[in-house]
Amino acid sequence: MLQEIKASWALLLGIGFIMVGNGLQGTLLGVRASLEGFEVLTTGVVMSFYFSGMLVGSIVTPKLVARVGHIRVFAALASAASIAILLHSVYVNPYTWSLMRLVTGICFSGLFVVTESWLNDRASNENRGAILSIYMVVVTLGMGSGQFLLNVADPASTDLFILISVIISFALVPILLTARPAPAFDQAESMSLFALYKVSPLAVISNALTGAAHGTAFGLGAVYGLQKGFDNSLVALFMASFLWGGFLLQWPIGWLSDKYGRRGIMLITAMAAVVMCLLASVWDISSSSYIPLIAMVGGLVMPMYSLCVAYASDRLSPEQIVSASGAMVMASGIGLSVGPILVAFAMSSFGPDVYFIGIALAFLAITLAVLNSMCYREVTLADVEDQSPILAAGVIGTPIAAFTAPDAQDYAEALEEDELELLDDSDEWTQAPIAGPEIAVPDADASAEEDHY
């Protein structure tokens, strides 16, 4: 596993810097929207455009990767994301922000597809959960670190927007200077969301629900904090605790899924997340145990995405990885688009504590999906590859007929030695009469024609 990580260090470093900018960006826009007087529902809709952009990016990116390669797509999308955040500071209104959030979502979705397909190509079924967990550790570490940059400058100024642009642009340096070649998918297969659903319904459903939870957590976290009376530093600590909890538990949960199976760990994680979210919704925010509780919530909520990706990837061939990564991001994007809007509407009607209840409901649905999946036996790509080939019928008809024919012993020996063709061509076999009643053997072409109809 260390060899695979070493081969992808530039990619992980680059995505880490990008997540620092993304973490600061999400919290900054939530705080700035409140300062500008945006209503909670309006903020929820604006933030959801980011996740709508993820849907578009998940469709477009695999085609771009197949056309120009991973590194060029990574560089182009990071550059566009760097420009988009600057425009937020120039035109401060819900309409422009919605458009820029859409562009940003397209860019970050593409970056996720590039990164995850790259890492999936380096991984095997035995270490995929651990490798993707390390990737998610980098993501959560970056996003968690970005929260503290909210205190570097006044959110009402343009300084933080410029800082985000600089950080995202800097992320291009390691990936463009790496001497390691990007993976090449010479025979890439197209895989739609529906096709991926047929391969692994649990992965698609759980990923969409995880997207709804993550969209709520990051799209409305700052709004929740401000409505609960947090100042800017406490909002940053709240969001950082959520992400740092994910950082601490991401790798252990991924390792456990490699060792003990994906579905069992998904079930335990989802059930624990429901319990912790419900506790967070009624916990005293002034208590010294509140921030550790939020870290536990993040530690259980964040790893589910990598578990879903690993579960789906176990059932895919290397040629399907890029398009399947796009389909997984698309599934997540559906949840990411819907979750914040629904929870923002509920928060407007019932108060900020609905924030955690919405996340809990998403993970309750994941729990039910896993329990339903456990009613059926798990089938992986390795199972399909390891199963015995289907034997075609020999010259004497079905396999059962082989044991009733007079020359069954010769047939069995030829089958064992893989010499059926020699047996078929031998004069002794083709000319020897069959004892007993005469049996009419139908013409093979005529039989095939009858079977077709």
XYZ file of N, CA and C in Angstrom, residues 57-166:
330
model
N -20.452 18.118 -13.570
C -19.045 17.742 -13.631
C -18.831 16.246 -13.695
N -19.682 15.496 -12.999
C -19.540 14.042 -12.998
C -19.831 13.443 -14.368
N -20.631 14.141 -15.178
C -20.950 13.663 -16.526
C -19.855 14.048 -17.517
N -19.356 15.278 -17.390
C -18.415 15.818 -18.367
C -16.990 15.304 -18.159
N -16.576 15.183 -16.898
C -15.167 14.898 -16.605
C -14.656 13.584 -17.198
N -15.380 12.450 -17.083
C -14.839 11.226 -17.687
C -14.535 11.360 -19.172
N -15.360 12.120 -19.880
C -15.120 12.329 -21.303
C -13.858 13.163 -21.530
N -13.658 14.179 -20.675
C -12.462 15.003 -20.797
C -11.205 14.215 -20.470
N -11.288 13.375 -19.443
C -10.126 12.551 -19.068
C -9.740 11.625 -20.210
N -10.743 11.007 -20.832
C -10.467 10.108 -21.952
C -9.849 10.852 -23.128
N -10.150 12.139 -23.227
C -9.689 12.917 -24.384
C -8.302 13.515 -24.179
N -8.034 14.120 -23.005
C -6.764 14.841 -22.815
C -5.954 14.340 -21.626
N -6.486 13.438 -20.813
C -5.713 12.885 -19.714
C -5.999 13.513 -18.369
N -5.576 12.807 -17.326
C -5.867 13.220 -15.953
C -5.230 14.563 -15.584
N -3.952 14.730 -15.893
C -3.222 15.893 -15.402
C -3.749 17.186 -16.012
N -4.010 17.189 -17.291
C -4.515 18.403 -17.939
C -5.899 18.769 -17.432
N -6.750 17.780 -17.239
C -8.090 18.052 -16.712
C -7.994 18.613 -15.297
N -7.120 18.031 -14.477
C -6.924 18.519 -13.111
C -6.510 19.990 -13.125
N -5.543 20.331 -13.966
C -5.036 21.703 -14.026
C -6.104 22.677 -14.509
N -6.837 22.306 -15.537
C -7.859 23.196 -16.082
C -8.977 23.463 -15.069
N -9.427 22.427 -14.387
C -10.523 22.588 -13.430
C -10.083 23.391 -12.208
N -8.867 23.163 -11.743
C -8.372 23.933 -10.600
C -8.242 25.411 -10.961
N -7.801 25.710 -12.163
C -7.685 27.109 -12.600
C -9.050 27.786 -12.650
N -10.046 27.079 -13.188
C -11.394 27.639 -13.264
C -11.977 27.870 -11.871
N -11.723 26.944 -10.944
C -12.219 27.114 -9.573
C -11.562 28.315 -8.901
N -10.291 28.556 -9.204
C -9.577 29.699 -8.641
C -10.179 31.020 -9.114
N -10.591 31.060 -10.373
C -11.208 32.277 -10.920
C -12.604 32.487 -10.339
N -13.366 31.415 -10.207
C -14.759 31.514 -9.754
C -14.866 32.117 -8.361
N -13.963 31.753 -7.452
C -14.080 32.273 -6.084
C -13.815 33.772 -6.040
N -12.967 34.269 -6.938
C -12.716 35.710 -6.974
C -13.966 36.478 -7.394
N -14.748 35.905 -8.294
C -15.955 36.588 -8.760
C -17.014 36.676 -7.666
N -16.964 35.777 -6.674
C -17.888 35.889 -5.538
C -17.708 37.226 -4.812
N -16.467 37.664 -4.705
C -16.199 38.900 -3.954
C -16.513 40.147 -4.753
N -16.579 40.009 -6.067
C -16.840 41.176 -6.918
C -18.338 41.456 -7.034
N -19.137 40.393 -7.191
C -20.589 40.539 -7.361
C -21.284 39.787 -6.224
N -21.678 40.516 -5.199
C -22.270 39.897 -4.002
C -23.785 39.969 -4.109
N -24.382 38.971 -4.729
C -25.839 38.841 -4.783
C -26.168 37.371 -5.026
N -27.372 36.944 -4.672
C -27.712 35.512 -4.766
C -27.613 34.946 -6.173
N -27.888 35.747 -7.194
C -27.910 35.237 -8.562
C -26.497 34.940 -9.067
N -25.590 35.909 -8.877
C -24.208 35.686 -9.296
C -23.569 34.563 -8.483
N -23.837 34.558 -7.195
C -23.277 33.507 -6.352
C -23.785 32.122 -6.768
N -25.046 32.050 -7.138
C -25.593 30.763 -7.582
C -24.862 30.267 -8.823
N -24.622 31.165 -9.770
C -23.920 30.794 -10.988
C -22.484 30.366 -10.689
N -21.805 31.136 -9.838
C -20.422 30.803 -9.499
C -20.334 29.512 -8.690
N -21.331 29.274 -7.850
C -21.350 28.010 -7.108
C -21.540 26.832 -8.064
N -22.322 27.052 -9.117
C -22.509 26.017 -10.130
C -21.171 25.699 -10.811
N -20.439 26.744 -11.203
C -19.141 26.557 -11.847
C -18.167 25.868 -10.890
N -18.158 26.317 -9.643
C -17.269 25.715 -8.648
C -17.597 24.242 -8.443
N -18.877 23.913 -8.422
C -19.286 22.518 -8.265
C -18.816 21.653 -9.418
N -18.909 22.188 -10.641
C -18.417 21.447 -11.814
C -16.925 21.171 -11.662
N -16.178 22.197 -11.237
C -14.730 22.054 -11.115
C -14.348 21.040 -10.040
N -14.933 21.164 -8.865
C -14.555 20.272 -7.769
C -15.045 18.849 -8.015
N -16.183 18.707 -8.647
C -16.638 17.371 -9.015
C -15.630 16.708 -9.935
N -15.164 17.452 -10.936
C -14.167 16.910 -11.851
C -12.872 16.546 -11.150
N -12.465 17.373 -10.193
C -11.248 17.084 -9.440
C -11.397 15.801 -8.628
N -12.584 15.585 -8.066
C -12.824 14.352 -7.317
C -12.781 13.134 -8.245
N -13.391 13.261 -9.420
C -13.401 12.145 -10.364
C -11.973 11.792 -10.783
N -11.176 12.803 -11.112
C -9.791 12.570 -11.523
C -9.011 11.888 -10.403
N -9.137 12.424 -9.197
C -8.366 11.895 -8.073
C -8.784 10.472 -7.732
N -10.087 10.226 -7.646
C -10.560 8.909 -7.211
C -10.310 7.840 -8.269
N -10.456 8.195 -9.533
C -10.170 7.203 -10.581
C -8.676 6.892 -10.622
N -7.848 7.899 -10.386
C -6.400 7.703 -10.338
C -6.042 6.740 -9.197
N -6.572 7.002 -8.008
C -6.249 6.170 -6.849
C -6.837 4.762 -6.994
N -8.032 4.657 -7.559
C -8.630 3.344 -7.774
C -7.784 2.499 -8.720
N -7.160 3.156 -9.687
C -6.294 2.428 -10.610
C -5.065 1.872 -9.895
N -4.596 2.575 -8.877
C -3.427 2.125 -8.122
C -3.778 1.046 -7.095
N -5.060 0.938 -6.720
C -5.447 0.075 -5.609
C -5.874 -1.302 -6.091
N -5.940 -2.227 -5.129
C -6.505 -3.550 -5.354
C -7.642 -3.743 -4.368
N -8.411 -4.801 -4.530
C -9.522 -5.045 -3.616
C -9.051 -5.244 -2.179
N -7.802 -5.700 -1.999
C -7.291 -5.962 -0.662
C -6.920 -4.692 0.088
N -6.583 -3.605 -0.629
C -6.164 -2.394 0.077
C -6.947 -1.154 -0.338
N -7.991 -1.343 -1.150
C -8.718 -0.186 -1.670
C -9.342 0.653 -0.547
N -9.930 -0.011 0.451
C -10.557 0.734 1.543
C -9.547 1.594 2.280
N -8.353 1.060 2.536
C -7.329 1.816 3.250
C -6.812 2.977 2.405
N -6.583 2.742 1.096
C -6.062 3.805 0.233
C -7.074 4.934 0.078
N -8.330 4.590 -0.163
C -9.354 5.631 -0.277
C -9.560 6.347 1.043
N -9.343 5.656 2.149
C -9.458 6.305 3.451
C -8.327 7.309 3.660
N -7.124 6.969 3.195
C -6.020 7.928 3.268
C -6.345 9.162 2.416
N -6.916 8.924 1.254
C -7.367 10.043 0.409
C -8.371 10.914 1.150
N -9.339 10.275 1.821
C -10.330 11.048 2.567
C -9.726 11.711 3.801
N -8.687 11.111 4.362
C -7.967 11.763 5.463
C -7.353 13.068 4.967
N -6.734 13.021 3.785
C -6.159 14.235 3.202
C -7.247 15.273 2.940
N -8.391 14.811 2.421
C -9.498 15.726 2.127
C -10.006 16.387 3.406
N -10.285 15.582 4.422
C -10.825 16.139 5.672
C -9.793 16.972 6.410
N -8.520 16.559 6.358
C -7.467 17.355 6.986
C -7.380 18.723 6.331
N -7.457 18.742 4.996
C -7.414 20.014 4.288
C -8.621 20.886 4.594
N -9.794 20.297 4.537
C -11.008 21.086 4.799
C -11.055 21.557 6.250
N -10.608 20.697 7.172
C -10.592 21.093 8.580
C -9.616 22.217 8.842
N -8.449 22.161 8.205
C -7.463 23.230 8.376
C -7.958 24.539 7.786
N -8.687 24.436 6.693
C -9.199 25.644 6.050
C -10.155 26.436 6.915
N -10.848 25.766 7.840
C -11.808 26.471 8.691
C -11.133 27.550 9.537
N -9.917 27.259 10.016
C -9.244 28.195 10.908
C -8.760 29.448 10.184
N -8.673 29.385 8.850
C -8.275 30.568 8.093
C -9.368 31.627 8.078
N -10.568 31.256 8.539
C -11.653 32.239 8.612
C -11.285 33.391 9.548
N -10.405 33.143 10.499
C -10.015 34.166 11.476
C -8.847 35.025 11.003
N -8.316 34.736 9.809
C -7.159 35.485 9.318
C -7.545 36.908 8.910
N -8.742 37.085 8.382
C -9.184 38.403 7.907
C -10.686 38.542 8.120
N -11.178 39.735 7.902
C -12.606 40.024 8.075
C -13.403 39.385 6.932
N -14.416 38.556 7.255
C -15.215 37.930 6.188
C -15.939 38.938 5.302
N -16.127 40.143 5.788
C -16.820 41.156 4.996
C -15.915 41.779 3.931
N -14.616 41.512 3.992
C -13.686 42.066 3.014
C -13.419 41.047 1.905
N -12.567 41.440 0.957
C -12.227 40.547 -0.157
C -10.975 39.707 0.115
N -10.337 39.942 1.259
C -9.042 39.302 1.522
C -9.134 37.782 1.523
N -10.140 37.222 2.163
C -10.255 35.766 2.259
C -10.568 35.137 0.898
N -11.292 35.854 0.061
C -11.580 35.340 -1.280
C -10.285 35.238 -2.096
N -9.422 36.264 -1.957
C -8.137 36.244 -2.665
C -7.265 35.114 -2.126
N -7.271 34.923 -0.810
C -6.473 33.859 -0.202
C -6.891 32.482 -0.728
N -8.187 32.265 -0.851
C -8.679 30.981 -1.380
C -8.176 30.759 -2.798
N -8.235 31.797 -3.627
C -7.775 31.695 -5.013
C -6.293 31.331 -5.077
N -5.493 31.937 -4.207
C -4.052 31.661 -4.182
C -3.797 30.212 -3.777
